[in-house]
Coordinates of N, CA and C in Angstrom, one line a residue:
A974 N 71.7 92.8 91.1 CA 72.2 94.1 91.5 C 72.4 94.8 90.2
G975 N 71.7 95.9 90.0 CA 71.8 96.8 88.8 C 73.0 97.7 88.9
V976 N 73.7 98.0 87.7 CA 75.0 98.8 87.5 C 74.6 100.0 87.0
S977 N 74.7 101.1 87.8 CA 74.3 102.4 87.5 C 75.4 103.0 86.4
A978 N 74.8 103.6 85.7 CA 75.7 104.4 84.6 C 76.1 105.4 85.2
R979 N 77.5 105.6 84.8 CA 78.1 107.0 85.3 C 77.6 107.9 84.2
P980 N 77.4 109.2 85.0 CA 77.0 110.3 84.2 C 78.2 110.6 83.2
A981 N 77.8 111.2 82.1 CA 78.8 111.6 81.0 C 79.5 112.9 81.6
R982 N 81.0 112.9 81.3 CA 81.7 114.0 81.7 C 81.4 115.2 80.8
R983 N 81.2 116.4 81.5 CA 81.0 117.7 80.9 C 82.2 118.2 80.2
A984 N 82.2 118.6 79.0 CA 83.2 119.3 78.5 C 83.7 120.5 79.2
T985 N 84.9 120.7 79.3 CA 85.4 122.0 80.2 C 85.9 123.0 79.2
I986 N 85.5 124.3 79.5 CA 85.8 125.3 78.6 C 86.5 126.4 79.4
L987 N 87.8 126.9 78.8 CA 88.3 128.1 79.3 C 87.9 129.3 78.7
V988 N 87.6 130.2 79.3 CA 87.1 131.7 78.9 C 88.4 132.5 79.0
V989 N 88.7 133.1 77.9 CA 89.8 134.0 77.8 C 89.5 135.3 77.3
E990 N 88.9 136.4 78.1 CA 88.2 137.4 77.8 C 88.3 138.5 78.9
D991 N 88.8 139.6 78.5 CA 89.1 140.7 79.5 C 87.9 141.6 79.8
E992 N 86.8 141.6 79.1 CA 85.5 142.2 79.5 C 84.7 141.5 80.2
T993 N 84.5 142.0 81.5 CA 83.8 141.2 82.5 C 82.3 140.8 82.1
L994 N 81.6 141.7 81.5 CA 80.3 141.3 81.1 C 80.1 140.5 80.0
V995 N 81.0 140.5 79.2 CA 81.1 139.6 77.9 C 81.5 138.2 78.6
A996 N 82.3 138.1 79.5 CA 82.8 136.9 80.0 C 81.9 136.3 80.8
L997 N 80.9 137.0 81.4 CA 79.7 136.5 82.1 C 78.7 135.8 81.2
D998 N 78.4 136.5 80.3 CA 77.6 136.1 79.3 C 78.0 134.9 78.4
I999 N 79.2 134.7 78.2 CA 80.0 133.5 77.8 C 79.8 132.4 78.7
E1000 N 80.0 132.6 80.0 CA 80.1 131.7 80.9 C 78.6 131.1 81.2
I1001 N 77.6 132.0 81.2 CA 76.1 131.6 81.2 C 75.7 130.6 80.0
A1002 N 76.3 131.0 78.7 CA 76.0 130.2 77.5 C 76.8 128.7 77.9
I1003 N 78.0 128.8 78.3 CA 78.7 127.6 78.5 C 77.7 126.6 79.1
E1004 N 77.3 127.1 80.5 CA 76.2 126.3 81.2 C 75.1 125.9 80.5
D1005 N 74.3 126.7 79.8 CA 73.4 126.5 79.2 C 73.5 125.3 78.0
A1006 N 74.7 125.1 77.5 CA 75.1 124.4 76.6 C 75.4 123.0 77.1
G1007 N 75.2 122.8 78.5 CA 75.7 121.6 79.2 C 77.2 121.2 79.3
M1008 N 77.9 122.3 79.2 CA 79.4 122.3 79.5 C 79.5 122.9 80.7
R1009 N 81.0 122.9 81.1 CA 81.4 123.5 82.4 C 82.4 124.5 82.2
V1010 N 82.6 125.4 82.9 CA 83.5 126.5 82.9 C 84.8 126.1 83.6
A1011 N 86.0 125.9 83.0 CA 87.3 125.4 83.6 C 88.0 126.5 84.2
G1012 N 87.7 127.9 83.9 CA 88.4 129.0 84.6 C 88.1 130.3 83.5
H1013 N 88.6 131.4 84.0 CA 88.5 132.5 83.3 C 89.8 133.4 83.5
A1014 N 90.3 133.9 82.4 CA 91.4 134.8 82.4 C 91.3 135.9 81.6
I1015 N 91.9 137.1 82.1 CA 91.9 138.4 81.6 C 93.0 138.7 80.8
R1016 N 94.0 138.2 81.1 CA 95.4 138.3 80.6 C 96.0 137.3 79.9
G1017 N 97.0 137.1 79.1 CA 97.5 136.2 78.2 C 98.1 135.1 79.2
S1018 N 98.9 135.7 80.0 CA 99.8 134.8 81.0 C 98.9 134.0 81.9
E1019 N 97.7 134.6 82.3 CA 96.9 133.8 83.1 C 96.4 132.7 82.4
A1020 N 95.9 133.0 81.3 CA 95.2 131.9 80.3 C 96.3 130.8 80.3
I1021 N 97.5 131.1 79.9 CA 98.4 130.1 79.9 C 98.5 129.3 80.9
A1022 N 98.6 129.9 82.0 CA 98.8 129.2 83.4 C 97.5 128.2 83.7
L1023 N 96.4 128.7 83.3 CA 95.0 128.1 83.6 C 95.0 126.9 82.6
A1024 N 95.5 127.0 81.4 CA 95.4 126.0 80.4 C 96.4 124.9 80.7
N1025 N 97.5 125.2 81.3 CA 98.4 124.2 81.7 C 97.9 123.5 82.9
A1026 N 97.0 124.1 83.8 CA 96.6 123.5 85.1 C 95.4 122.8 84.9
H1027 N 94.5 123.1 84.0 CA 93.3 122.5 83.8 C 93.1 121.5 82.6
R1028 N 93.9 121.7 81.5 CA 93.7 121.1 80.2 C 92.3 121.2 79.9
P1029 N 91.8 122.3 79.4 CA 90.4 122.3 79.0 C 90.1 121.6 77.9
D1030 N 89.0 121.3 77.5 CA 88.8 120.6 76.1 C 88.5 121.7 75.1
L1031 N 88.3 122.8 75.5 CA 88.1 123.9 74.4 C 88.4 125.4 75.2
A1032 N 89.0 126.4 74.5 CA 89.3 127.5 75.2 C 88.6 128.5 74.0
L1033 N 87.7 129.4 74.6 CA 87.2 130.5 73.9 C 88.0 131.8 74.0
V1034 N 88.9 132.4 73.1 CA 89.8 133.2 73.3 C 89.4 134.4 72.5
D1035 N 89.5 135.5 73.1 CA 89.4 136.8 72.6 C 90.7 137.3 72.1
L1036 N 90.9 138.2 71.0 CA 92.2 138.6 70.6 C 93.0 139.7 71.5
Q1037 N 92.0 140.5 71.8 CA 92.5 141.6 72.6 C 92.3 141.6 74.1
L1038 N 93.3 141.2 74.9 CA 93.2 141.0 76.3 C 93.7 142.2 77.1
L1039 N 93.6 141.9 78.4 CA 94.1 143.2 79.3 C 95.6 143.6 78.9
D1040 N 96.5 142.6 78.8 CA 97.7 142.8 78.5 C 98.2 142.9 76.9
G1041 N 97.2 143.3 76.3 CA 97.5 143.7 74.7 C 97.0 142.5 73.8
P1042 N 97.3 142.6 72.6 CA 96.9 141.5 71.7 C 97.5 140.3 71.7
T1043 N 97.1 139.8 72.8 CA 97.9 138.4 73.3 C 97.2 137.2 72.7
G1044 N 96.0 137.3 72.2 CA 95.0 136.1 72.1 C 95.7 134.9 71.0
I1045 N 96.3 135.3 70.1 CA 97.0 134.5 69.2 C 98.0 133.6 69.9
T1046 N 98.8 134.3 70.6 CA 99.7 133.6 71.3 C 99.2 132.6 72.4
V1047 N 98.1 133.1 73.0 CA 97.5 132.0 73.9 C 97.1 130.9 73.0
A1048 N 96.3 131.2 72.0 CA 95.8 130.2 71.3 C 96.8 129.1 70.8
K1049 N 98.1 129.6 70.3 CA 99.0 128.9 69.7 C 99.6 127.7 70.8
H1050 N 99.7 128.4 72.2 CA 100.1 127.6 73.2 C 99.0 126.5 73.7
I1051 N 97.7 126.7 73.7 CA 96.8 125.8 74.0 C 96.7 124.6 72.8
I1052 N 96.7 125.2 71.6 CA 96.8 124.3 70.5 C 97.9 123.3 70.3
T1053 N 99.2 123.8 70.6 CA 100.3 122.8 70.6 C 100.2 121.5 71.4
P1054 N 99.7 121.4 72.5 CA 99.5 120.0 73.1 C 98.3 119.3 72.7
G1055 N 97.4 119.9 71.7 CA 96.3 119.3 71.2 C 94.8 119.8 71.8
G1056 N 95.1 120.9 72.3 CA 93.8 121.7 72.8 C 93.1 122.2 71.5
M1057 N 91.9 122.7 71.9 CA 91.1 123.2 70.8 C 90.7 124.6 71.2
V1058 N 90.8 125.6 70.2 CA 90.5 127.1 70.5 C 89.5 127.5 69.3
V1059 N 88.6 128.4 70.0 CA 87.7 129.1 69.2 C 87.8 130.5 69.5
F1060 N 88.3 131.3 68.5 CA 88.4 132.7 69.0 C 87.0 133.4 69.0
V1061 N 86.8 134.3 69.9 CA 85.7 135.2 70.1 C 86.1 136.5 69.9
T1062 N 85.8 137.3 68.9 CA 86.3 138.6 68.8 C 85.5 139.5 67.7
A1063 N 85.7 140.8 68.0 CA 85.2 141.7 67.1 C 85.9 142.1 66.0
N1064 N 87.2 141.5 66.0 CA 88.1 142.0 64.9 C 88.7 140.7 64.1
R1065 N 87.6 140.2 63.4 CA 87.8 138.9 62.7 C 89.0 139.2 61.5
S1066 N 89.1 140.2 61.1 CA 90.2 140.8 60.1 C 91.6 140.8 60.8
A1067 N 91.7 140.7 62.1 CA 93.0 140.5 62.5 C 93.7 139.2 62.6
L1068 N 92.7 138.2 62.3 CA 93.2 136.8 62.4 C 93.7 136.4 60.9
P1069 N 94.8 135.5 60.9 CA 95.3 135.1 59.8 C 94.4 134.0 59.0
P1070 N 94.5 134.0 57.8 CA 93.4 133.1 57.0 C 93.3 131.6 57.7
D1071 N 94.4 131.2 58.3 CA 94.3 129.9 58.7 C 93.7 129.9 60.4
L1072 N 93.4 131.0 60.7 CA 93.0 131.3 62.2 C 93.9 130.9 63.2
A1073 N 95.2 130.9 62.7 CA 96.5 130.5 63.6 C 96.2 129.3 64.1
G1074 N 95.6 128.2 63.5 CA 95.4 127.0 63.9 C 94.1 126.6 64.8
A1075 N 93.3 127.7 65.1 CA 92.1 127.5 65.8 C 91.1 126.9 65.0
C1076 N 90.1 126.2 65.8 CA 89.0 125.4 65.1 C 88.0 126.4 64.5
G1077 N 87.9 127.6 65.1 CA 87.0 128.6 64.3 C 86.8 129.9 64.9
V1078 N 85.9 130.8 64.8 CA 85.9 132.0 65.2 C 84.3 132.4 65.3
I1079 N 84.0 133.0 66.5 CA 82.7 133.5 66.8 C 82.8 135.1 67.0
G1080 N 82.1 135.7 65.9 CA 82.1 137.1 65.8 C 81.4 138.0 67.0
K1081 N 82.1 138.8 67.4 CA 81.2 139.7 68.3 C 80.7 140.9 67.5
P1082 N 79.4 141.4 67.7 CA 78.4 141.0 68.8 C 78.0 139.8 68.4
F1083 N 77.5 139.1 69.4 CA 76.9 137.6 69.3 C 75.5 137.7 70.0
T1084 N 74.7 136.8 69.8 CA 73.4 136.7 70.6 C 73.6 135.5 71.8
G1085 N 73.0 135.4 72.8 CA 73.2 134.2 73.8 C 72.7 133.1 73.2
A1086 N 71.6 133.2 72.3 CA 71.2 131.9 71.6 C 72.1 131.4 70.6
G1087 N 72.6 132.5 69.8 CA 73.8 132.0 68.9 C 74.9 131.4 69.5
L1088 N 75.4 131.9 70.5 CA 76.5 131.4 71.4 C 76.2 130.0 71.8
V1089 N 75.1 129.8 72.4 CA 74.7 128.5 72.9 C 74.7 127.4 71.7
A1090 N 74.1 127.9 70.6 CA 74.0 126.9 69.6 C 75.4 126.5 68.9
A1091 N 76.3 127.6 69.0 CA 77.8 127.4 68.5 C 78.4 126.4 69.6
L1092 N 78.1 126.6 70.9 CA 78.8 125.7 71.9 C 78.3 124.3 72.0
R1093 N 77.0 124.1 71.6 CA 76.1 122.7 71.3 C 76.8 122.1 70.2
F1094 N 77.2 122.9 69.1 CA 77.8 122.2 67.9 C 79.2 121.9 68.3
L1095 N 79.9 122.7 69.0 CA 81.3 122.2 69.3 C 81.4 121.2 70.3
K1096 N 80.4 121.1 71.1 CA 80.4 119.9 72.0 C 80.1 118.7 71.2
L1097 N 79.5 118.5 70.1 CA 79.6 117.4 69.5 C 80.6 117.1 68.6
V1098 N 81.3 118.1 68.2 CA 82.7 117.9 67.7 C 83.6 117.5 68.7
L1099 N 83.8 118.0 69.9 CA 84.6 117.4 70.9 C 84.3 115.9 71.2
A1100 N 83.1 115.6 71.2 CA 82.7 114.2 71.5 C 82.9 113.4 70.3
H1101 N 83.3 113.8 69.2 CA 83.4 113.0 67.9 C 82.1 112.4 67.7
Q1102 N 81.1 113.0 67.8 CA 79.6 112.7 67.6 C 79.3 113.2 66.1
P1103 N 78.4 112.1 65.4 CA 78.1 112.6 64.1 C 77.3 114.0 64.1
I1104 N 77.4 114.8 63.1 CA 76.7 116.1 63.0 C 76.0 116.2 61.7
A1105 N 74.8 116.2 61.7 CA 73.7 116.3 60.6 C 73.9 117.5 60.0
T1106 N 74.0 118.6 60.5 CA 74.0 120.0 59.9 C 75.3 120.7 60.0
G1107 N 75.2 121.9 59.4 CA 76.6 122.6 59.4 C 76.5 123.5 60.6
P1108 N 77.6 124.3 60.9 CA 77.7 125.1 62.1 C 76.7 126.2 62.2
P1109 N 76.2 126.5 63.4 CA 75.5 127.8 63.5 C 75.9 128.9 62.7
Q1110 N 75.0 129.9 62.4 CA 75.4 131.0 61.8 C 76.6 131.8 62.3
C1111 N 76.7 131.8 63.6 CA 77.7 132.7 64.3 C 79.0 132.0 64.4
L1112 N 79.0 130.8 64.0 CA 80.4 130.1 64.1 C 81.0 129.9 62.7
E1113 N 82.2 130.4 62.6 CA 82.7 130.2 61.2 C 84.0 129.2 61.5
L1114 N 84.1 128.1 60.7 CA 84.9 127.1 61.2 C 86.2 127.2 60.4
G1115 N 87.4 127.0 61.1 CA 88.6 127.1 60.5 C 88.9 125.6 59.7
S1116 N 90.0 125.8 58.9 CA 90.3 124.4 58.1 C 90.7 123.3 59.1
S1117 N 91.2 123.6 60.3 CA 91.7 122.6 61.4 C 90.4 122.0 61.8
C1118 N 89.2 122.4 61.9 CA 87.9 121.9 62.5 C 87.1 121.4 61.6
E1119 N 87.0 121.8 60.2 CA 86.2 121.4 59.3 C 86.0 119.9 59.2
S1120 N 87.2 119.2 59.0 CA 87.2 117.8 58.9 C 86.8 117.1 60.1
L1121 N 86.8 117.5 61.3 CA 86.4 116.9 62.6 C 84.7 116.9 62.7
S1122 N 84.2 118.1 62.0 CA 82.8 118.3 62.5 C 81.8 117.7 61.5
T1123 N 82.2 117.2 60.3 CA 81.3 116.6 59.5 C 81.9 115.6 58.5
P1124 N 81.6 114.6 58.0 CA 82.2 113.8 56.8 C 82.2 114.8 55.6
D1125 N 81.2 115.7 55.4 CA 81.1 116.4 54.2 C 81.7 117.8 54.4
A1126 N 83.1 118.1 54.7 CA 83.5 119.3 55.2 C 83.3 120.4 54.0
A1127 N 83.1 120.0 52.8 CA 82.9 121.0 51.7 C 81.5 121.6 51.8
A1128 N 80.6 120.8 52.2 CA 79.3 121.4 52.4 C 79.1 122.4 53.8
V1129 N 80.0 122.1 54.7 CA 80.0 122.9 55.7 C 80.9 124.3 55.5
H1130 N 81.9 124.2 54.7 CA 82.6 125.3 54.3 C 81.5 126.3 53.4
V1131 N 80.9 125.7 52.5 CA 80.1 126.4 51.7 C 79.0 127.1 52.7
Q1132 N 78.4 126.3 53.7 CA 77.3 126.9 54.5 C 77.9 128.0 55.3
T1133 N 79.1 127.9 55.7 CA 79.8 128.7 56.8 C 80.0 130.0 55.7
Q1134 N 80.5 130.0 54.6 CA 80.7 131.1 53.9 C 79.4 131.9 53.4
S1135 N 78.4 131.2 53.3 CA 77.1 131.7 52.9 C 76.3 132.5 54.0
N1136 N 76.8 132.0 55.4 CA 75.9 132.5 56.5 C 77.1 133.3 57.4
P1137 N 77.0 134.8 57.0 CA 78.0 135.7 57.7 C 77.6 135.8 59.3
P1138 N 78.6 136.0 60.1 CA 78.1 136.1 61.5 C 77.2 137.1 61.7
S1139 N 76.4 136.8 62.8 CA 75.2 137.8 63.2 C 76.0 139.1 63.6
R1140 N 75.1 140.0 63.5 CA 75.4 141.5 63.9 C 74.3 142.0 65.0
D1141 N 73.8 141.1 65.6 CA 73.1 141.6 66.7 C 73.7 142.3 67.7
P1142 N 73.3 143.5 68.1 CA 73.9 144.3 68.9 C 73.7 144.0 70.5
S1143 N 72.9 143.1 70.7 CA 72.4 142.7 72.1 C 73.4 142.4 72.9
I1144 N 74.5 141.9 72.5 CA 75.6 141.4 73.2 C 77.0 141.6 72.5
N1145 N 77.7 142.4 73.1 CA 79.0 142.8 72.4 C 80.3 142.1 72.9

């Protein structure tokens, strides 16, 4: 009698974004990257409730939500119990240098292909898999994530700094 292998659990992602079309683009990219959407929130309070209920592996968080600039508060709530956050924002300059403890930031506008590449990279980080290359161009890693993503964090930091985020207006 053969033993069937259990399929690997797909990483779960909470989308915290108040713009519906952007959220849909993000959700499509999550599925394309082989991950699963855990929920979608448009307000900070909803995001915190969903994070508490579902304990996602990763949260993609916009800074400006329907209830105001609550993204950093949401991120700190998710990070505290050990969750991982990546900001997705057009306003990178509003983030503190340490990214408020987040793993990284994806600048808006982004391309669908760029977002899928960033999510696939983050999937490897979440799975503690070895990563042979630095992050994709659209993903800027924060100091809290650099050491998780590769044994040579200095090389990733250099690559991150030399590859500014994409400015493709196709997705905002």
